[in-house]
CSV table of C-alpha atoms in Angstrom, one decimal:
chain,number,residue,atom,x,y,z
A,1,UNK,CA,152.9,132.4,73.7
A,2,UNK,CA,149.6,131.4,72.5
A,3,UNK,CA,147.5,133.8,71.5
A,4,UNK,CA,143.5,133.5,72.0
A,5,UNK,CA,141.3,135.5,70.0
A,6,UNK,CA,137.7,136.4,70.9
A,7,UNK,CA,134.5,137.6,69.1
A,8,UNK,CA,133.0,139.8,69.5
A,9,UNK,CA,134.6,142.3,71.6
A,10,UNK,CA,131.0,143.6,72.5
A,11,UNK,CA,127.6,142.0,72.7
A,12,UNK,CA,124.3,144.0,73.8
A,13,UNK,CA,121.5,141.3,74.1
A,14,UNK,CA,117.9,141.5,75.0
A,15,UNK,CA,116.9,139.6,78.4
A,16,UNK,CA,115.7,136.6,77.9
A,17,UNK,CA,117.6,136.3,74.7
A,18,UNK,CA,120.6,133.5,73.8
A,19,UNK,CA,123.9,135.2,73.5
A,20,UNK,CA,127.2,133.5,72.0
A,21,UNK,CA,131.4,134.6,72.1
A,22,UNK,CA,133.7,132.5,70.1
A,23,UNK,CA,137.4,131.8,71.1
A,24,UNK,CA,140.3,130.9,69.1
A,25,UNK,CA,144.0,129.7,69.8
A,26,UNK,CA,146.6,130.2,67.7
A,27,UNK,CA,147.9,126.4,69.0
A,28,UNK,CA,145.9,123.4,69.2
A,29,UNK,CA,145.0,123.1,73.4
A,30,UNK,CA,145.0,118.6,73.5
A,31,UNK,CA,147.8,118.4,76.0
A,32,UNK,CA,149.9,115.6,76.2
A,33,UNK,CA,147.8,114.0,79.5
A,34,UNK,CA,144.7,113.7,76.9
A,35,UNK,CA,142.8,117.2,78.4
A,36,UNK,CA,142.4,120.4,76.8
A,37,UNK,CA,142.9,123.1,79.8
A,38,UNK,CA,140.0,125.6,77.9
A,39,UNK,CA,138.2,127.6,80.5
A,40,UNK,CA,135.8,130.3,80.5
A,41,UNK,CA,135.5,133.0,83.1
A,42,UNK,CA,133.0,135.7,84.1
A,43,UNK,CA,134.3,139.3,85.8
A,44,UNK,CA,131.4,141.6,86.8
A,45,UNK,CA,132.6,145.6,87.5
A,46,UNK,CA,135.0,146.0,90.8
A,47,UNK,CA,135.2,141.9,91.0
A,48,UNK,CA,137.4,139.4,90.4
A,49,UNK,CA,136.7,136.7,88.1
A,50,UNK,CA,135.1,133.9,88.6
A,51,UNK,CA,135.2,130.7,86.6
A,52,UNK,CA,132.3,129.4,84.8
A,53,UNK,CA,133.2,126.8,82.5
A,54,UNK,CA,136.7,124.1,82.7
A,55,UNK,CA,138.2,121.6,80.0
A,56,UNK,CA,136.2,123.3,77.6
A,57,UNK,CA,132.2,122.3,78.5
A,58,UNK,CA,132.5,121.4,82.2
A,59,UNK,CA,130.5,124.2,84.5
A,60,UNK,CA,131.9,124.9,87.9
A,61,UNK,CA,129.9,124.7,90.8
A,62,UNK,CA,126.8,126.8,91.3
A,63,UNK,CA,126.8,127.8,87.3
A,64,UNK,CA,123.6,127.8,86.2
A,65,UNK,CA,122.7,125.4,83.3
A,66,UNK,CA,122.1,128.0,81.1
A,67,UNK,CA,125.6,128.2,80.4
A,68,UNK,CA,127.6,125.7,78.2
A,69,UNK,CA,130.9,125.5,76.3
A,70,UNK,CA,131.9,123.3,73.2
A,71,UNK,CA,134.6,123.0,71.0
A,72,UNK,CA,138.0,121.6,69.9
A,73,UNK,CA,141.1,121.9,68.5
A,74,UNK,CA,141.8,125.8,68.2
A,75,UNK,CA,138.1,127.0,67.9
A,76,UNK,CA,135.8,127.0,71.2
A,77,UNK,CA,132.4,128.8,72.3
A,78,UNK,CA,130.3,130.0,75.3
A,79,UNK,CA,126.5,130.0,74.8
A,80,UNK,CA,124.4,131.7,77.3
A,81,UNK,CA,121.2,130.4,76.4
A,82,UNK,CA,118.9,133.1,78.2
A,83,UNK,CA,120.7,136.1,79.0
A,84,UNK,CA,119.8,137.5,82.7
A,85,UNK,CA,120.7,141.2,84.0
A,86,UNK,CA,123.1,139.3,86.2
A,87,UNK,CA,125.2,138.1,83.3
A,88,UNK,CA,126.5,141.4,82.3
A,89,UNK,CA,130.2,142.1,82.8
A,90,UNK,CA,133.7,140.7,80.3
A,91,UNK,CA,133.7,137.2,79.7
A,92,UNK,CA,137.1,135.7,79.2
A,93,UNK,CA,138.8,132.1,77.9
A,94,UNK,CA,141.6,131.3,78.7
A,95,UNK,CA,143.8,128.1,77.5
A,96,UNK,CA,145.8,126.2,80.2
A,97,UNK,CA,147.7,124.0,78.2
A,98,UNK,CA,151.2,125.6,77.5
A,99,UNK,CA,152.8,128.1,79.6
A,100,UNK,CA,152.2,130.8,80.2
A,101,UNK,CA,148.5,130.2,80.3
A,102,UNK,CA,147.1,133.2,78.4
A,103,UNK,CA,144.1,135.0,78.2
A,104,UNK,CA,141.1,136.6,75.5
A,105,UNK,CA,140.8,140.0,75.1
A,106,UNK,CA,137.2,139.7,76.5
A,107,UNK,CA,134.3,139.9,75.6
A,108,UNK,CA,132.0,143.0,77.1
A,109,UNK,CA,128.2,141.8,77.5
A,110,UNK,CA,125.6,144.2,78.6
A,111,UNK,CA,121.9,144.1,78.1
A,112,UNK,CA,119.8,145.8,75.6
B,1,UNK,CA,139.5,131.7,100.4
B,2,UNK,CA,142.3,133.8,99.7
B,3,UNK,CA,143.4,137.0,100.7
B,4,UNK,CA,145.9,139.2,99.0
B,5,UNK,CA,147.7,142.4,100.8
B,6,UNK,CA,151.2,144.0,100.4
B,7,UNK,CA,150.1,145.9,97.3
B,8,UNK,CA,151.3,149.6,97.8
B,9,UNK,CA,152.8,152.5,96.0
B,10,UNK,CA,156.1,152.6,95.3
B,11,UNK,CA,159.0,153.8,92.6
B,12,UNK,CA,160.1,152.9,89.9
B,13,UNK,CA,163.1,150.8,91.0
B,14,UNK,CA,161.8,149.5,94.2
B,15,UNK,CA,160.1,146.4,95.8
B,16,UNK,CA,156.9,144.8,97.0
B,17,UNK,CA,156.2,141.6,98.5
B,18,UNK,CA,152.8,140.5,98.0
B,19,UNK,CA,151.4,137.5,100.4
B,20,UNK,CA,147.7,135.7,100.2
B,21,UNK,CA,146.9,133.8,102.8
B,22,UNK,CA,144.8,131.2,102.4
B,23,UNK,CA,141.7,129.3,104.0
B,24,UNK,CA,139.5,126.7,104.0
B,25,UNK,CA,141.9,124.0,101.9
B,26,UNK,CA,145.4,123.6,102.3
B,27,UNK,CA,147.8,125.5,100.3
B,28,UNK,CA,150.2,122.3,100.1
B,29,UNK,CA,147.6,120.5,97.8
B,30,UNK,CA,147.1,123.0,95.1
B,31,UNK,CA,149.5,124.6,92.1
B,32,UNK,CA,149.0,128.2,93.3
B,33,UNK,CA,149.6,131.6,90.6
B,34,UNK,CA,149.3,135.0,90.4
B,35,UNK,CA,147.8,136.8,88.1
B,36,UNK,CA,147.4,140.6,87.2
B,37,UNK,CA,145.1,143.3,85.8
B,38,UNK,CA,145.8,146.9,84.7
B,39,UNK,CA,143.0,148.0,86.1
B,40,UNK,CA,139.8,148.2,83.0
B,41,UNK,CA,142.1,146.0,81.1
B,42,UNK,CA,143.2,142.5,80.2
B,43,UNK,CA,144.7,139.7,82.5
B,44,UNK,CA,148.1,138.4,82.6
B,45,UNK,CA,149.1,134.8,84.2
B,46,UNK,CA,152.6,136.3,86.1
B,47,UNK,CA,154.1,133.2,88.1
B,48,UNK,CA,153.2,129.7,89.3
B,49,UNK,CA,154.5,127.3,91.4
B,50,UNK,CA,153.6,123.7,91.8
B,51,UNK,CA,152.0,121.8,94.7
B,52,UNK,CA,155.8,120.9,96.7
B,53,UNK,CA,157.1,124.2,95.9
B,54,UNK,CA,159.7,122.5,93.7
B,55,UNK,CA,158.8,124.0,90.2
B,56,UNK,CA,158.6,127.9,89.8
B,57,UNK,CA,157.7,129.1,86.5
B,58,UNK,CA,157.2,133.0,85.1
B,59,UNK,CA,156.2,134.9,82.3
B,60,UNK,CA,158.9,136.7,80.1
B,61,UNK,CA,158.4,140.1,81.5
B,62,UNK,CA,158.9,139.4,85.2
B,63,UNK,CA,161.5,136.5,85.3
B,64,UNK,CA,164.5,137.7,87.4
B,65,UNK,CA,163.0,140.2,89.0
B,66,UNK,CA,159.7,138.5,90.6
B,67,UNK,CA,160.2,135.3,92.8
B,68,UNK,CA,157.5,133.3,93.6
B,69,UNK,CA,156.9,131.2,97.3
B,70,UNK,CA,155.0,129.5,99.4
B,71,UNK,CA,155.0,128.5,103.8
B,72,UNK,CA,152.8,125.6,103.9
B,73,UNK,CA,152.9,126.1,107.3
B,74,UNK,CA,151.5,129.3,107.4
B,75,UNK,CA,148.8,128.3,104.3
B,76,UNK,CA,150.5,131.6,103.0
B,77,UNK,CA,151.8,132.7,99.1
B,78,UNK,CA,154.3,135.4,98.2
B,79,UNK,CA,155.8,136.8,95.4
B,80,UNK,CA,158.5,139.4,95.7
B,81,UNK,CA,158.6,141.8,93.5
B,82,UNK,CA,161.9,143.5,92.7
B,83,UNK,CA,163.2,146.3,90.3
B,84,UNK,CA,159.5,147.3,89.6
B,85,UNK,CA,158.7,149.2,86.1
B,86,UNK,CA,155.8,151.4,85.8
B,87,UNK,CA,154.2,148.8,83.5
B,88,UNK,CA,154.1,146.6,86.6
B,89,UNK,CA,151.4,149.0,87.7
B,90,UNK,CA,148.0,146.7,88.1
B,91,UNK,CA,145.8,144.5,90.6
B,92,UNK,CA,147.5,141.4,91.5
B,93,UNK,CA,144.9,138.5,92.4
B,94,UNK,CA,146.2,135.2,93.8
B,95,UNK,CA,144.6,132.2,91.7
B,96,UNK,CA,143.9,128.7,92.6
B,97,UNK,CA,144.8,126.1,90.1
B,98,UNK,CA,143.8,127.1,86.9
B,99,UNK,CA,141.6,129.8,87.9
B,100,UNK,CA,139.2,127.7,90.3
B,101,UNK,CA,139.3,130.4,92.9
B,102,UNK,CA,140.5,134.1,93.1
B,103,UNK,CA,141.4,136.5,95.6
B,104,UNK,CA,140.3,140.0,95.5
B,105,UNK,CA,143.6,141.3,94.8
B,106,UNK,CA,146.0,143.7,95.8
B,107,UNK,CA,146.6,147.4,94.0
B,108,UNK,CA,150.5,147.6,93.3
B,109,UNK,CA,150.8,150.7,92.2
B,110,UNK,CA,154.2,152.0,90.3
B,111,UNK,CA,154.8,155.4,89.4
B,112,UNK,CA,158.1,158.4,90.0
């Protein structure tokens, strides 16, 4: 299975303040159909979680513009660019491309 | 929407069929999954199964014993769970796709 790797495990940031969590895979994520099936997800305390970010830098609907994703290859990233209170909770990627899909170890945000 | 239920204690040894029904979009259209969290840690794609209900696929730890399904006519998935280990223990959530939209899971809960 492909393994993703994420850094850091924790983050405290200051409101207001950029934040950044790096992914890697231990696979290159092109698939065959020309995509690579990266995605980001959110999960605040007691929910489920939601996804924020598809095919590396494409934000689902109603994600604010302050999040973004980039990368390629085996090396990917989700910048926040000003932390809110609302954004606190385990951020997870997630590859898509071989089976099974697998996750990150997430990445626990809270607010300094 | 989806909605999970059949979670429930049980023994080691026994069986659980979970079901989400679905709303709001048609279950035929979609490659539908389940997923599954120890509760306060990671998440683990378990099964998928494509939009015609012709291709099932499962992670190592649950093949032969978990079957996954679907009744377009009822907008409804399953997955039966069979020969449950403790370390099946965990929330199972229903997923859309590649993670486009959860459920709010189900508790399945294994323990002598």
């Amino acid at each position: 299975d492909v393994v993703m790797s994420q850094s850091p495990l924790s983050l405290s940031v200051t409101l207001g303040q950029p934040a950044s969590i790096s992914c890697r895979s231990s696979q290159g994520l092109l698939h065959t159909d020309k995509n690579t099936y990266l995605n980001w997800f959110h999960q605040r305390p007691g929910q489920s979680p939601r996804r924020l970010i598809y095919k590396i830098s494409n934000r689902d609907s109603g994600v604010p513009d302050r999040f973004s994703g980039s990368g390629t290859g085996t090396e990917f990233t989700l910048k926040i660019n000003r932390v809110e209170a609302d954004d606190v909770g385990i951020y997870y990627c997630m590859q898509g491309t071989h089976w099974p899909p697998t996750f990150g170890q997430g990445t626990r945000l809270e607010i300094k | 929407q989806l909605a999970e239920s059949g979670g429930d204690f049980v023994q080691p040894g026994g069986s659980l069929t979970l079901s989400c029904v679905v709303s709001g979009f048609s279950l035929k259209d979609y490659w539908m999954h389940w997923v599954r969290q120890v509760p306060g840690k990671g998440l683990l794609w378990v099964s998928r199964i494509n939009s015609d209900g012709t291709l099932e696929a499962y992670v190592d730890s649950v093949r032969g014993r978990f079957t996954i399904s679907r009744d377009d006519a009822k907008n409804t998935l399953h997955l039966q769970m069979n020969n449950l280990r403790v370390e099946d223990t965990a929330v199972y959530y229903c997923v859309r796709g590649l993670g486009d939209l959860w459920g709010r899971g189900t508790l399945v809960s294994v323990s002598s």
